[in-house]
CSV table of C-alpha atoms and ligand atoms in Angstrom, one decimal:
chain,number,residue,atom,x,y,z
A,5,MET,CA,-41.6,-62.8,40.1
A,6,SER,CA,-44.0,-59.9,38.8
A,7,THR,CA,-46.9,-61.1,36.6
A,8,THR,CA,-47.9,-58.7,33.6
A,9,THR,CA,-51.6,-58.3,32.3
A,10,SER,CA,-51.8,-59.1,28.5
A,11,VAL,CA,-52.2,-55.7,26.7
A,12,SER,CA,-54.7,-57.1,24.0
A,13,SER,CA,-56.9,-58.1,26.5
A,14,THR,CA,-57.7,-54.7,27.7
A,15,PRO,CA,-60.5,-52.8,25.8
A,16,SER,CA,-59.2,-49.5,24.6
A,17,THR,CA,-59.8,-46.7,22.9
A,18,ASN,CA,-58.8,-45.6,19.1
A,19,ALA,CA,-56.9,-42.5,20.9
A,20,GLU,CA,-55.4,-44.8,23.6
A,21,LEU,CA,-53.8,-47.0,21.0
A,22,MET,CA,-52.7,-44.7,18.9
A,23,ALA,CA,-50.9,-43.0,21.7
A,24,ARG,CA,-49.4,-46.5,22.6
A,25,ARG,CA,-48.8,-46.9,18.8
A,26,ARG,CA,-46.7,-43.6,18.9
A,27,ALA,CA,-44.4,-44.5,21.8
A,28,ALA,CA,-43.8,-47.9,21.0
A,29,LEU,CA,-43.6,-48.1,17.1
A,30,PRO,CA,-41.1,-45.8,14.7
A,31,ALA,CA,-42.7,-43.2,13.0
A,32,GLY,CA,-41.6,-44.3,9.3
A,33,LEU,CA,-44.8,-46.7,9.6
A,34,GLY,CA,-47.4,-44.4,8.5
A,35,GLN,CA,-51.1,-44.7,9.3
A,36,THR,CA,-53.8,-43.6,7.0
A,37,HIS,CA,-56.7,-44.0,9.4
A,38,GLU,CA,-56.2,-43.4,13.3
A,39,ILE,CA,-58.6,-46.4,13.7
A,40,PHE,CA,-57.7,-49.9,15.5
A,41,VAL,CA,-59.8,-53.0,13.8
A,42,GLN,CA,-61.6,-55.0,16.2
A,43,HIS,CA,-63.1,-57.4,13.6
A,44,ALA,CA,-63.9,-57.6,9.8
A,45,ASP,CA,-66.2,-59.5,8.0
A,46,ASN,CA,-66.3,-59.5,3.8
A,47,ALA,CA,-66.5,-55.5,3.0
A,48,GLU,CA,-67.4,-54.0,6.6
A,49,VAL,CA,-64.9,-53.4,9.3
A,50,TRP,CA,-65.6,-52.7,13.1
A,51,ASP,CA,-63.1,-50.6,15.2
A,52,VAL,CA,-62.4,-51.3,19.0
A,53,GLU,CA,-65.0,-48.6,19.9
A,54,GLY,CA,-67.9,-50.7,17.8
A,55,GLN,CA,-67.7,-48.3,15.4
A,56,ARG,CA,-68.6,-50.1,11.8
A,57,TYR,CA,-66.9,-48.7,8.6
A,58,LEU,CA,-67.3,-50.0,4.9
A,59,ASP,CA,-63.8,-51.1,3.9
A,60,PHE,CA,-62.8,-49.1,0.5
A,61,ALA,CA,-58.8,-50.1,1.3
A,62,GLY,CA,-58.9,-53.7,1.5
A,63,GLY,CA,-55.7,-54.0,3.0
A,64,ILE,CA,-54.1,-52.3,-0.1
A,65,SER,CA,-55.5,-54.2,-2.9
A,66,VAL,CA,-55.4,-57.4,-1.1
A,67,LEU,CA,-58.9,-58.3,-0.2
A,68,ASN,CA,-60.7,-58.7,-3.6
A,69,SER,CA,-62.9,-61.1,-2.1
A,70,GLY,CA,-63.5,-59.5,1.2
A,71,HIS,CA,-62.4,-60.1,4.9
A,72,ARG,CA,-62.5,-63.8,5.8
A,73,HIS,CA,-64.0,-65.1,2.8
A,74,PRO,CA,-65.4,-68.4,4.0
A,75,ALA,CA,-63.4,-70.7,1.5
A,76,VAL,CA,-60.1,-69.0,2.4
A,77,VAL,CA,-60.8,-69.5,6.5
A,78,ALA,CA,-61.9,-73.1,5.3
A,79,ALA,CA,-58.7,-73.6,3.6
A,80,VAL,CA,-56.4,-72.1,6.3
A,81,GLN,CA,-58.2,-74.2,9.2
A,82,ALA,CA,-57.8,-77.3,6.7
A,83,GLN,CA,-54.1,-76.8,6.4
A,84,LEU,CA,-53.2,-76.3,10.2
A,85,ALA,CA,-54.4,-79.6,11.0
A,86,HIS,CA,-51.6,-81.0,8.4
A,87,TYR,CA,-48.4,-79.2,8.7
A,88,THR,CA,-47.9,-75.2,9.0
A,89,HIS,CA,-44.2,-75.0,7.6
A,90,THR,CA,-41.4,-77.3,6.1
A,91,CYS,CA,-39.7,-75.1,4.2
A,92,PHE,CA,-40.5,-76.1,0.6
A,93,GLN,CA,-36.9,-76.9,-0.3
A,94,VAL,CA,-36.0,-78.8,2.4
A,95,LEU,CA,-39.6,-80.9,2.5
A,96,ALA,CA,-42.0,-80.1,-0.1
A,97,TYR,CA,-45.5,-80.4,-0.2
A,98,GLU,CA,-48.3,-81.0,-2.9
A,99,PRO,CA,-50.5,-78.2,-2.7
A,100,TYR,CA,-47.3,-75.8,-3.6
A,101,VAL,CA,-46.9,-77.7,-7.1
A,102,ALA,CA,-51.0,-77.8,-7.4
A,103,LEU,CA,-50.7,-74.0,-7.4
A,104,ALA,CA,-47.7,-73.3,-9.3
A,105,GLU,CA,-49.7,-75.6,-11.9
A,106,LYS,CA,-53.0,-73.9,-11.5
A,107,LEU,CA,-51.3,-70.5,-12.1
A,108,ASN,CA,-49.0,-71.7,-15.1
A,109,ALA,CA,-52.5,-73.0,-16.8
A,110,ARG,CA,-54.2,-69.3,-16.4
A,111,ALA,CA,-51.2,-67.3,-17.7
A,112,PRO,CA,-51.5,-65.8,-21.2
A,113,GLY,CA,-50.8,-68.2,-24.1
A,114,ALA,CA,-50.8,-71.1,-21.8
A,115,ALA,CA,-54.0,-72.5,-23.6
A,116,ALA,CA,-52.8,-71.7,-27.1
A,117,GLU,CA,-52.0,-74.4,-29.9
A,118,GLY,CA,-48.9,-75.3,-31.3
A,119,GLU,CA,-45.8,-73.0,-31.5
A,120,GLN,CA,-48.1,-70.3,-30.0
A,121,ARG,CA,-48.2,-71.9,-26.7
A,122,ILE,CA,-46.3,-70.5,-24.0
A,123,HIS,CA,-44.9,-73.0,-21.0
A,124,TRP,CA,-44.9,-70.7,-18.0
A,125,LYS,CA,-43.3,-72.0,-14.6
A,126,SER,CA,-44.0,-70.6,-11.4
A,127,PHE,CA,-42.4,-70.2,-7.8
A,128,PHE,CA,-43.5,-68.2,-4.8
A,129,MET,CA,-42.3,-65.9,-2.0
A,130,THR,CA,-43.8,-64.0,0.5
A,131,THR,CA,-44.0,-60.6,-0.6
A,132,GLY,CA,-44.4,-58.4,-3.6
A,133,ALA,CA,-41.3,-56.7,-3.5
A,134,GLU,CA,-39.9,-60.1,-3.0
A,135,ALA,CA,-41.5,-61.5,-6.3
A,136,VAL,CA,-40.1,-58.3,-8.0
A,137,GLU,CA,-36.6,-58.7,-6.5
A,138,ASN,CA,-36.8,-62.6,-7.9
A,139,ALA,CA,-38.1,-61.5,-11.4
A,140,ILE,CA,-35.2,-59.1,-12.0
A,141,LYS,CA,-32.7,-61.9,-10.6
A,142,ILE,CA,-34.0,-64.1,-13.0
A,143,ALA,CA,-34.0,-61.6,-16.1
A,144,ARG,CA,-30.2,-61.3,-15.3
A,145,ALA,CA,-29.6,-64.7,-14.9
A,146,ALA,CA,-31.3,-65.6,-18.0
A,147,THR,CA,-29.9,-62.5,-20.0
A,148,GLY,CA,-26.5,-62.1,-18.7
A,149,ARG,CA,-27.3,-58.4,-18.4
A,150,PRO,CA,-27.3,-56.2,-15.6
A,151,GLY,CA,-29.7,-53.0,-16.9
A,152,VAL,CA,-33.4,-52.8,-15.9
A,153,ILE,CA,-35.6,-49.9,-17.4
A,154,ALA,CA,-38.4,-49.2,-15.0
A,155,PHE,CA,-40.9,-46.0,-15.1
A,156,GLY,CA,-41.7,-42.9,-13.1
A,157,GLY,CA,-44.6,-43.0,-10.6
A,158,GLY,CA,-44.3,-47.1,-10.8
A,159,PHE,CA,-44.0,-48.5,-7.2
A,160,HIS,CA,-42.4,-51.8,-7.0
A,161,GLY,CA,-41.7,-52.8,-3.1
A,162,ARG,CA,-39.7,-51.1,-0.1
A,163,THR,CA,-36.8,-53.3,-0.4
A,164,LEU,CA,-33.9,-51.6,-1.6
A,165,MET,CA,-33.9,-53.2,-5.4
A,166,GLY,CA,-37.8,-52.4,-5.0
A,167,LEU,CA,-37.0,-48.9,-4.2
A,168,ALA,CA,-34.4,-48.6,-6.9
A,169,LEU,CA,-37.1,-49.7,-9.2
A,170,THR,CA,-39.5,-47.5,-7.9
A,171,GLY,CA,-40.1,-44.3,-9.7
A,172,LYS,CA,-41.1,-41.9,-7.0
A,173,VAL,CA,-38.7,-40.3,-4.3
A,174,SER,CA,-41.0,-39.0,-1.6
A,175,PRO,CA,-42.0,-40.8,0.4
A,176,TYR,CA,-40.8,-44.1,-0.5
A,177,LYS,CA,-37.1,-42.9,-1.6
A,178,LYS,CA,-36.0,-40.4,0.3
A,179,SER,CA,-32.7,-40.7,2.6
A,180,PHE,CA,-32.7,-44.4,1.8
A,181,GLY,CA,-29.8,-44.7,-1.0
A,182,PRO,CA,-27.3,-45.5,-2.3
A,183,PHE,CA,-29.7,-48.1,-4.2
A,184,PRO,CA,-28.2,-51.1,-6.3
A,185,ALA,CA,-27.1,-49.8,-9.7
A,186,GLU,CA,-28.1,-50.4,-13.5
A,187,VAL,CA,-31.7,-49.2,-12.8
A,188,TYR,CA,-33.1,-46.5,-15.3
A,189,HIS,CA,-36.4,-44.9,-15.4
A,190,ALA,CA,-38.2,-43.4,-18.2
A,191,PRO,CA,-41.7,-41.5,-18.2
A,192,PHE,CA,-45.0,-43.7,-18.1
A,193,PRO,CA,-47.6,-42.3,-20.8
A,194,SER,CA,-50.0,-40.4,-19.0
A,195,PRO,CA,-52.3,-37.6,-20.4
A,196,ARG,CA,-53.2,-36.1,-17.3
A,197,HIS,CA,-49.4,-35.3,-16.9
A,198,GLY,CA,-48.8,-34.5,-20.2
A,199,VAL,CA,-46.7,-37.6,-21.2
A,200,SER,CA,-47.5,-39.2,-24.7
A,201,ILE,CA,-46.7,-42.7,-26.0
A,202,GLU,CA,-44.2,-41.1,-28.1
A,203,ASP,CA,-42.7,-38.8,-25.4
A,204,SER,CA,-42.2,-42.1,-23.2
A,205,LEU,CA,-40.4,-44.0,-26.1
A,206,TYR,CA,-38.3,-41.1,-27.0
A,207,ALA,CA,-36.9,-41.2,-23.4
A,208,ILE,CA,-35.9,-45.1,-23.7
A,209,GLU,CA,-34.2,-44.3,-27.3
A,210,HIS,CA,-32.5,-41.6,-25.3
A,211,LEU,CA,-31.4,-44.0,-22.9
A,212,PHE,CA,-30.0,-46.3,-25.0
A,213,LYS,CA,-28.0,-43.0,-26.3
A,214,ALA,CA,-26.9,-41.5,-23.1
A,215,ASP,CA,-27.0,-44.2,-20.2
A,216,ILE,CA,-26.9,-47.8,-21.6
A,217,GLU,CA,-26.7,-49.7,-24.7
A,218,PRO,CA,-29.6,-52.0,-25.3
A,219,SER,CA,-27.7,-55.0,-25.5
A,220,ARG,CA,-26.7,-54.4,-21.8
A,221,VAL,CA,-30.5,-54.3,-20.6
A,222,ALA,CA,-31.9,-57.6,-19.1
A,223,ALA,CA,-35.6,-56.3,-18.7
A,224,ILE,CA,-38.4,-53.3,-19.2
A,225,LEU,CA,-40.4,-53.6,-15.9
A,226,LEU,CA,-44.0,-52.0,-16.0
A,227,GLU,CA,-47.3,-52.2,-14.1
A,228,PRO,CA,-50.1,-52.8,-16.3
A,229,VAL,CA,-52.1,-50.3,-14.4
A,230,GLN,CA,-49.7,-47.9,-12.1
A,231,GLY,CA,-51.3,-48.2,-8.6
A,232,GLU,CA,-49.2,-46.2,-6.2
A,233,GLY,CA,-48.5,-43.8,-9.2
A,234,GLY,CA,-52.0,-42.5,-9.5
A,235,PHE,CA,-54.1,-45.4,-11.2
A,236,HIS,CA,-52.6,-45.0,-15.0
A,237,ILE,CA,-53.4,-47.8,-17.6
A,238,ALA,CA,-50.5,-48.4,-20.0
A,239,PRO,CA,-51.8,-47.8,-23.4
A,240,ILE,CA,-52.0,-50.9,-25.4
A,241,GLU,CA,-50.2,-49.2,-28.2
A,242,TRP,CA,-47.3,-48.3,-26.0
A,243,VAL,CA,-47.1,-52.0,-24.5
A,244,GLN,CA,-47.0,-53.2,-28.2
A,245,ARG,CA,-44.0,-50.8,-28.9
A,246,LEU,CA,-42.1,-51.9,-25.5
A,247,ARG,CA,-42.7,-55.5,-26.8
A,248,GLN,CA,-41.0,-54.6,-30.3
A,249,ILE,CA,-38.3,-52.9,-28.4
A,250,CYS,CA,-37.5,-55.8,-26.4
A,251,ASP,CA,-37.6,-58.4,-29.1
A,252,GLN,CA,-35.3,-56.4,-31.3
A,253,HIS,CA,-32.8,-56.1,-28.5
A,254,GLY,CA,-33.3,-59.3,-26.3
A,255,ILE,CA,-34.6,-57.4,-23.5
A,256,LEU,CA,-37.0,-59.5,-21.4
A,257,LEU,CA,-40.6,-57.8,-20.7
A,258,ILE,CA,-41.8,-58.1,-17.0
A,259,ALA,CA,-45.1,-57.4,-15.9
A,260,ASP,CA,-45.6,-56.4,-12.3
A,261,GLU,CA,-48.8,-57.3,-11.0
A,262,VAL,CA,-48.7,-57.5,-7.6
A,263,GLN,CA,-51.6,-55.1,-7.5
A,264,THR,CA,-53.5,-55.7,-10.6
A,265,CYS,CA,-53.8,-59.7,-10.4
A,266,ALA,CA,-56.6,-61.7,-9.1
A,267,GLY,CA,-59.2,-60.2,-11.2
A,268,ARG,CA,-58.9,-56.3,-10.3
A,269,THR,CA,-58.9,-55.3,-14.1
A,270,GLY,CA,-61.9,-58.1,-15.0
A,271,ARG,CA,-59.3,-60.8,-16.1
A,272,TRP,CA,-57.4,-62.8,-13.9
A,273,LEU,CA,-53.9,-61.2,-15.0
A,274,ALA,CA,-54.3,-57.4,-16.5
A,275,CYS,CA,-51.7,-58.8,-19.1
A,276,GLU,CA,-54.8,-60.9,-20.4
A,277,HIS,CA,-56.1,-58.0,-22.0
A,278,TRP,CA,-52.5,-57.3,-23.7
A,279,TYR,CA,-53.0,-61.0,-25.0
A,280,GLU,CA,-56.6,-60.6,-26.2
A,281,HIS,CA,-56.0,-57.3,-28.1
A,282,ALA,CA,-52.6,-57.7,-29.6
A,283,GLY,CA,-51.6,-61.1,-28.9
A,284,ILE,CA,-48.5,-60.2,-27.1
A,285,ALA,CA,-47.5,-61.4,-23.5
A,286,PRO,CA,-44.9,-60.4,-21.0
A,287,ASP,CA,-41.6,-62.8,-20.2
A,288,LEU,CA,-42.0,-62.6,-16.8
A,289,ILE,CA,-44.6,-61.7,-14.4
A,290,THR,CA,-45.3,-60.9,-10.7
A,291,MET,CA,-48.3,-61.5,-8.4
A,292,ALA,CA,-49.0,-60.9,-4.7
A,293,LYS,CA,-51.7,-59.2,-2.6
A,294,SER,CA,-54.8,-60.5,-3.6
A,295,MET,CA,-53.9,-63.6,-5.1
A,296,ALA,CA,-54.1,-65.4,-1.6
A,297,GLY,CA,-57.3,-63.3,0.0
A,298,GLY,CA,-55.3,-62.1,2.7
A,299,MET,CA,-52.7,-64.6,3.4
A,300,PRO,CA,-49.2,-63.5,2.5
A,301,ILE,CA,-47.9,-65.0,-0.5
A,302,SER,CA,-46.4,-63.6,-3.8
A,303,ALA,CA,-45.5,-65.5,-7.1
A,304,VAL,CA,-43.1,-65.1,-10.1
A,305,LEU,CA,-44.2,-66.9,-13.3
A,306,GLY,CA,-42.2,-67.1,-16.3
A,307,ARG,CA,-41.4,-68.4,-19.8
A,308,SER,CA,-39.7,-71.8,-18.8
A,309,ALA,CA,-36.5,-71.5,-20.5
A,310,LEU,CA,-36.0,-68.2,-18.6
A,311,MET,CA,-37.6,-69.8,-15.2
A,312,ASP,CA,-34.6,-72.4,-14.9
A,313,ALA,CA,-31.8,-70.2,-15.7
A,314,PRO,CA,-30.9,-69.6,-11.9
A,315,ALA,CA,-28.7,-72.6,-10.5
A,316,PRO,CA,-30.3,-74.7,-8.1
A,317,GLY,CA,-30.6,-73.0,-4.6
A,318,GLY,CA,-30.5,-69.5,-6.2
A,319,LEU,CA,-34.2,-69.2,-5.7
A,320,GLY,CA,-36.6,-69.6,-2.8
A,321,GLY,CA,-36.7,-68.5,1.2
A,322,THR,CA,-37.2,-70.1,4.4
A,323,TYR,CA,-41.3,-69.0,4.7
A,324,ALA,CA,-41.4,-68.6,0.5
A,325,GLY,CA,-44.6,-70.3,-0.4
A,326,ASN,CA,-45.7,-71.1,3.0
A,327,PRO,CA,-48.6,-73.7,3.2
A,328,LEU,CA,-51.2,-71.8,5.1
A,329,ALA,CA,-51.1,-69.1,2.6
B,627,PLP,C1,-47.0,-53.0,-8.2
B,627,PLP,C2,-46.4,-53.2,-7.0
B,627,PLP,N1,-45.1,-54.1,-6.9
B,627,PLP,C3,-44.9,-54.2,-6.0
B,627,PLP,C4,-45.5,-54.0,-4.5
B,627,PLP,C5,-44.8,-54.5,-3.3
B,627,PLP,O1,-45.5,-55.0,-2.7
B,627,PLP,P1,-45.6,-55.7,-1.1
B,627,PLP,O2,-45.5,-54.4,-0.2
B,627,PLP,O3,-46.1,-57.0,-0.7
B,627,PLP,O4,-43.8,-55.7,-0.9
B,627,PLP,C6,-46.6,-53.1,-4.7
B,627,PLP,C7,-47.2,-52.6,-3.1
B,627,PLP,O5,-48.0,-51.9,-3.4
B,627,PLP,C8,-47.1,-53.1,-5.8
B,627,PLP,O6,-48.1,-52.2,-5.9
């Protein structure tokens, strides 16, 4: 029997590894830099040739706390000594519940008194796209309606529903359709692109006239700050008007905070700014990326009455909310 040498034990140059990558991997997996990492620490990365870099990418907004933060490494190591996987729906574990409690307590309105208090519930998936998919599932189950309105330039993941919601054809949606039905797009306000708040709201009213009646719309989905779309901040006056439209028609407002969560806008969640400045909160929130400092986990948070709409078994996944993450 012939023996094979472990490929990873052979020192290589970036150019050699790029050649192997091209031969072994499909072209659809883009590569921004022709560099292969050897190790990383906090904000620094060293490639296989020993070259040192400052990492401004952070794994696409995943490493707000840097590479291998000591607290993250210690938590993963401690967990490894106990159990790595059980599938939460089959055999539950306390840290899952503790994390949900922690996130629920930090969501907008959770600490308010009396009728103002919002009771949040959360559960976990693995990727941002899965969190978005599940927020839509919950919105549809809770409202009994099919429609979703998203925005031009928005990015919501690479699954088919994520792509349906994404408002950018090239390179994400090109050649992958057809996508799930009942998804509509309106323009996101952007002075840079000459789109005013009124333009965006007019487009939504137009959708209600031309494409779908508001009573069939389950949710309006937006990023508090568009990431892939070019870093456009959702103006607070626009979010207030969206909240009004939602309240008027029984539509749910979903904040996709996959990229904006974990302190990226100066608050744990970007929608905390909405709550502080205008007293408004979304109905559902998605989180992922930096919430776990480099470990793969995502979350869906929602007002408790909505979160209980799907029947038992309707939510979850084999690895969703993995203990190591
Ligand atoms: C706002 C937003 N939603 C969803 C996603 C998809 O997340 P993932 O790549 O983890 O599936 C992204 C990823 O960039 C994102 O920025």
